[in-house]
Coordinates of C-alpha atoms in Angstrom, one line a residue:
Y1 CA -34.6 -33.2 -12.1
S2 CA -33.7 -30.3 -14.1
S3 CA -36.4 -27.6 -12.6
I4 CA -35.5 -23.4 -12.2
E5 CA -37.9 -23.8 -9.2
S6 CA -35.6 -25.8 -7.4
A7 CA -31.7 -25.3 -8.4
V8 CA -33.6 -21.0 -7.0
A9 CA -34.6 -22.8 -3.9
A10 CA -31.7 -24.9 -3.7
L11 CA -29.2 -22.2 -4.3
R12 CA -30.7 -19.3 -1.6
A13 CA -30.8 -22.3 0.8
G14 CA -26.8 -22.0 0.8
A15 CA -25.9 -24.7 -1.5
V16 CA -23.3 -24.5 -3.5
D17 CA -23.8 -26.3 -7.1
Y18 CA -27.0 -28.3 -8.4
I19 CA -26.3 -31.6 -10.1
I20 CA -29.4 -32.7 -13.0
K21 CA -30.3 -36.3 -13.5
P22 CA -28.6 -38.5 -14.6
F23 CA -24.7 -37.2 -14.3
D24 CA -21.6 -38.2 -14.7
N25 CA -19.4 -39.9 -11.4
A26 CA -16.5 -37.3 -12.0
D27 CA -18.7 -34.8 -12.2
F28 CA -20.3 -35.7 -9.6
V29 CA -17.0 -35.9 -7.3
H30 CA -15.3 -33.2 -8.8
A31 CA -18.7 -31.1 -7.2
V32 CA -18.6 -32.5 -3.9
E33 CA -14.2 -32.0 -4.1
R34 CA -15.0 -28.3 -4.6
A35 CA -18.0 -27.7 -2.2
L36 CA -14.9 -29.3 0.2
N37 CA -12.1 -26.2 -0.8
E38 CA -14.6 -24.1 -0.8
R39 CA -15.7 -24.8 3.1
R40 CA -12.2 -25.1 4.0
I41 CA -11.0 -21.2 2.3
S42 CA -13.9 -19.8 4.3
R43 CA -12.9 -21.7 7.6
E44 CA -9.2 -20.7 6.7
N45 CA -10.7 -17.0 6.2
A46 CA -12.7 -17.1 8.8
L47 CA -9.3 -18.1 11.2
L48 CA -6.9 -15.6 8.9
K49 CA -9.3 -13.1 10.5
K50 CA -9.6 -14.0 13.8
S51 CA -5.9 -14.2 14.5
L52 CA -5.5 -10.5 12.2
R53 CA -7.7 -9.2 15.5
S54 CA -6.2 -10.2 18.1
L55 CA -2.2 -9.5 16.8
Y56 CA -3.3 -5.8 15.2
G57 CA -5.4 -5.2 17.8
V58 CA -5.6 -2.5 20.4
R59 CA -4.5 -4.1 23.0
Q60 CA -1.4 -5.8 21.2
M61 CA 0.4 -2.4 21.2
I62 CA 3.7 -3.5 23.1
G63 CA 3.7 -0.6 26.2
D64 CA 2.8 0.9 29.2
S65 CA 3.7 5.1 28.8
A66 CA 1.0 7.5 29.5
G67 CA 1.8 8.3 25.4
I68 CA 0.4 4.8 24.6
R69 CA -2.3 4.6 26.4
R70 CA -3.3 7.9 25.1
V71 CA -3.0 6.5 21.4
Q72 CA -5.3 3.6 22.2
S73 CA -7.8 5.3 24.5
L74 CA -7.9 7.4 21.0
M75 CA -7.9 4.1 18.9
R76 CA -10.5 2.5 21.0
K77 CA -13.0 5.7 20.5
V78 CA -12.6 5.8 16.7
A79 CA -12.4 2.2 15.7
R80 CA -16.0 1.8 15.6
S81 CA -17.0 5.1 13.9
D82 CA -16.3 5.7 9.9
A83 CA -14.0 9.2 10.5
S84 CA -11.3 9.9 8.7
V85 CA -8.1 9.5 10.9
L86 CA -5.1 11.2 10.6
I87 CA -1.6 9.5 12.5
A88 CA 1.0 11.9 13.1
G89 CA 4.7 11.0 14.1
E90 CA 8.5 10.5 13.8
S91 CA 9.6 7.7 11.3
G92 CA 9.5 4.6 12.4
T93 CA 7.0 4.9 15.8
G94 CA 4.5 2.8 14.4
K95 CA 2.0 4.3 12.2
E96 CA 0.8 1.7 10.7
L97 CA 0.1 -0.5 14.1
V98 CA -1.8 2.1 14.5
A99 CA -3.8 2.2 11.5
L100 CA -3.9 -1.6 11.2
G101 CA -5.4 -1.5 14.7
L102 CA -8.0 0.6 13.8
H103 CA -8.7 -1.3 10.6
Y104 CA -9.1 -5.0 13.0
T105 CA -10.8 -3.3 15.9
S106 CA -14.3 -1.7 13.9
P107 CA -17.0 -2.9 11.7
R108 CA -15.4 -2.7 9.1
A109 CA -12.8 -6.0 9.6
D110 CA -13.9 -8.0 7.3
G111 CA -13.3 -5.8 4.9
P112 CA -9.7 -5.0 3.4
F113 CA -7.1 -3.4 4.4
V114 CA -5.3 -1.3 1.3
P115 CA -2.1 0.1 2.7
I116 CA -0.5 2.6 -0.2
N117 CA 3.1 4.8 -0.4
C118 CA 2.0 7.8 -1.3
A119 CA 5.7 8.7 -1.2
A120 CA 6.9 5.5 -2.7
I121 CA 5.2 5.7 -6.2
P122 CA 5.9 8.1 -8.7
S123 CA 3.2 11.1 -9.1
E124 CA 2.8 9.7 -12.8
L125 CA 1.2 6.5 -11.4
M126 CA -0.2 6.9 -8.9
E127 CA -3.3 8.3 -10.4
S128 CA -3.6 4.8 -11.9
E129 CA -2.9 3.4 -8.6
L130 CA -5.2 5.4 -7.0
F131 CA -7.8 5.2 -9.2
G132 CA -7.7 2.5 -12.5
H133 CA -8.1 3.3 -15.1
A134 CA -9.6 2.2 -18.4
K135 CA -8.5 -0.1 -21.1
G136 CA -6.5 2.1 -23.5
A137 CA -6.3 5.3 -21.3
F138 CA -2.6 5.7 -21.9
T139 CA 0.3 3.5 -23.2
G140 CA 0.2 0.1 -21.5
A141 CA -3.0 -0.1 -20.1
V142 CA -4.0 -3.0 -21.9
E143 CA -6.4 -4.0 -19.5
R144 CA -8.8 -2.4 -17.1
S145 CA -7.3 -1.7 -13.5
E146 CA -10.3 -1.0 -10.5
G147 CA -7.7 1.1 -8.2
L148 CA -6.7 0.6 -5.2
I149 CA -9.8 3.2 -3.6
R150 CA -12.1 0.9 -4.9
E151 CA -10.6 -2.1 -4.1
A152 CA -10.4 -1.1 -0.1
H153 CA -14.4 -0.7 -1.4
G154 CA -16.1 -2.0 2.1
G155 CA -12.4 -1.9 4.6
T156 CA -9.8 0.8 4.4
L157 CA -7.9 2.8 2.8
F158 CA -4.1 3.2 4.3
L159 CA -2.6 6.6 3.0
D160 CA 1.0 6.7 4.1
E161 CA 3.3 9.5 3.6
V162 CA -0.3 11.7 2.5
S163 CA 2.0 14.6 2.7
E164 CA 4.2 13.7 -0.6
L165 CA 0.9 13.5 -3.0
A166 CA 1.0 15.9 -5.7
L167 CA -1.2 18.8 -5.6
P168 CA -3.4 18.0 -8.7
L169 CA -3.7 14.3 -7.6
Q170 CA -4.9 16.2 -3.7
V171 CA -7.5 17.3 -5.7
K172 CA -8.4 14.5 -7.0
L173 CA -8.7 12.9 -3.6
L174 CA -10.7 15.7 -2.0
R175 CA -13.7 14.7 -4.4
V176 CA -13.3 11.0 -3.6
L177 CA -13.6 12.0 0.6
Q178 CA -16.2 14.8 -0.6
D179 CA -18.3 11.8 -2.8
R180 CA -17.4 8.5 -2.3
L181 CA -16.7 8.9 -6.2
V182 CA -14.2 7.5 -8.2
R183 CA -13.7 7.8 -12.1
P184 CA -10.9 5.9 -13.3
V185 CA -8.5 7.4 -15.5
G186 CA -9.9 7.7 -19.0
G187 CA -13.4 6.1 -17.7
R188 CA -16.3 7.7 -17.9
Q189 CA -18.6 5.7 -15.7
V190 CA -18.3 7.4 -11.8
Y191 CA -18.3 4.5 -9.2
N192 CA -19.9 4.9 -5.5
V193 CA -17.1 3.3 -3.1
D194 CA -17.8 2.3 0.8
V195 CA -14.3 3.2 2.3
R196 CA -12.2 4.4 5.4
F197 CA -9.7 6.6 5.0
V198 CA -6.8 7.2 6.9
A199 CA -4.0 9.0 6.4
A200 CA 0.0 9.2 8.2
S201 CA 2.9 11.2 7.8
N202 CA 5.8 11.8 9.1
R203 CA 6.2 15.8 8.4
D204 CA 4.9 18.4 9.7
L205 CA 1.3 19.0 7.3
H206 CA 0.7 22.4 9.2
Q207 CA 4.0 23.7 7.8
A208 CA 3.1 22.1 4.6
M209 CA 0.0 24.1 4.1
Q210 CA 1.5 26.8 5.0
A211 CA 4.3 26.5 2.2
G212 CA 1.3 26.0 -0.6
A213 CA 2.2 22.3 -0.6
F214 CA -0.6 20.5 1.3
R215 CA -4.3 21.7 0.6
K216 CA -6.4 23.1 3.5
D217 CA -9.0 21.7 2.5
I218 CA -7.7 18.0 2.1
F219 CA -6.1 18.2 5.1
Y220 CA -9.4 19.1 7.1
R221 CA -11.5 16.1 5.5
L222 CA -8.6 13.6 6.8
N223 CA -7.6 15.1 9.9
V224 CA -11.8 14.6 11.3
I225 CA -9.5 12.6 14.2
S226 CA -6.1 13.5 14.9
I227 CA -4.1 10.6 16.7
E228 CA -0.1 11.2 17.2
V229 CA 2.1 8.5 18.3
P230 CA 4.9 9.7 20.1
P231 CA 8.6 9.2 19.7
L232 CA 10.6 5.5 21.3
R233 CA 12.5 8.3 23.3
E234 CA 9.4 9.7 25.2
R235 CA 8.5 6.2 25.8
G236 CA 10.5 5.6 29.7
D237 CA 10.6 1.7 30.0
D238 CA 8.3 1.4 27.2
V239 CA 11.6 0.5 25.2
K240 CA 12.8 -2.8 28.0
L241 CA 9.6 -3.7 27.1
L242 CA 9.6 -3.6 23.8
A243 CA 13.0 -5.2 24.0
A244 CA 11.8 -8.2 25.9
H245 CA 9.6 -8.6 22.8
F246 CA 11.7 -8.4 19.3
I247 CA 14.0 -10.7 21.8
E248 CA 11.3 -13.2 22.5
Q249 CA 10.4 -13.3 18.8
H250 CA 14.0 -13.2 17.6
A251 CA 15.2 -15.7 19.4
R252 CA 12.2 -18.5 18.5
K253 CA 12.4 -17.2 15.0
L254 CA 16.2 -17.8 14.6
G255 CA 15.8 -21.3 16.9
K256 CA 18.3 -19.2 19.5
P257 CA 18.5 -20.0 23.3
V258 CA 18.2 -15.7 23.9
R259 CA 16.1 -15.3 26.7
R260 CA 17.7 -11.9 28.6
M261 CA 19.6 -9.3 28.1
D262 CA 22.9 -8.2 30.7
R263 CA 22.5 -5.1 32.9
D264 CA 24.7 -2.7 31.1
F265 CA 22.9 -3.4 27.2
E266 CA 19.5 -3.1 29.1
H267 CA 21.3 0.5 30.5
F268 CA 22.8 1.6 27.0
L269 CA 18.7 0.3 26.3
M270 CA 17.4 3.1 28.1
R271 CA 20.1 5.9 27.1
Y272 CA 20.5 5.7 23.6
H273 CA 18.0 8.7 22.1
W274 CA 16.7 6.4 19.3
P275 CA 16.0 7.9 15.9
G276 CA 14.6 5.4 14.4
N277 CA 12.4 4.8 17.2
V278 CA 10.4 1.4 17.6
R279 CA 11.6 0.6 13.6
A280 CA 15.3 1.3 14.7
I281 CA 15.2 -1.0 18.2
E282 CA 13.4 -3.7 16.1
N283 CA 16.3 -4.1 14.3
L284 CA 19.1 -3.6 16.7
L285 CA 17.4 -6.3 18.5
E286 CA 17.7 -8.8 15.1
S287 CA 21.2 -8.2 15.1
A288 CA 22.4 -8.9 18.5
V289 CA 20.3 -11.6 18.9
I290 CA 21.7 -12.9 15.3
L291 CA 25.3 -12.2 17.1
A292 CA 24.7 -14.0 20.8

């Protein structure tokens, strides 16, 4: 029977709904279906998070070279802290994979991982993307947006190609890094955020600072921990390990009975300079499996 005290007690005990007598059978069935659906979604989310942890954990980085072992060792030491991390490396070396590994082996693994490519969004739109905006803040702002920084609350924000951020945005991002406070564009309210920042760049940020294109203060805020991902040409036999992995992956996906490389192809892989790094070898092996 209807009672505020019993309703509160039931919900605190974990009930997902509270049905008052007398009730309609259709409403009762709907409530049960909704409860079962919520439990199913909860279990699916738990399984998905578990699979993401195993997929993007530190151990899942393919390679046994000294450079990759050094990256893995740093990731294990850093993952459990909230310190900002700056990942350096050439394009295609797997910087986002390192960021994912840091997130999914950290206490923030159950929170969101929010990536943003700073080079892919025009500078006039980037402020709104990062900080959000109030309704009516500018032409086209028909509804409020909380922005990617607030979306990453409780998790990790990955700033890929951070060197491409315009200087005025670097100043605004610095305040978030210092105070963990966000003010949406055109808004008055300031929001506290609990976010771990991981940034990456394939440009030399020291040169960018000397050229006046990147602020020193934001560099030192982001570069609390530095991880450098080595290019593929410096990783020795990792080339063969990666090739075998991508052959197996794409053969399974395409349903083709391709099992291994012949020696000539293996020798070619080991001699090649790999200017596109891991991304290039994956594309090549996908093509090779398709055409085999």
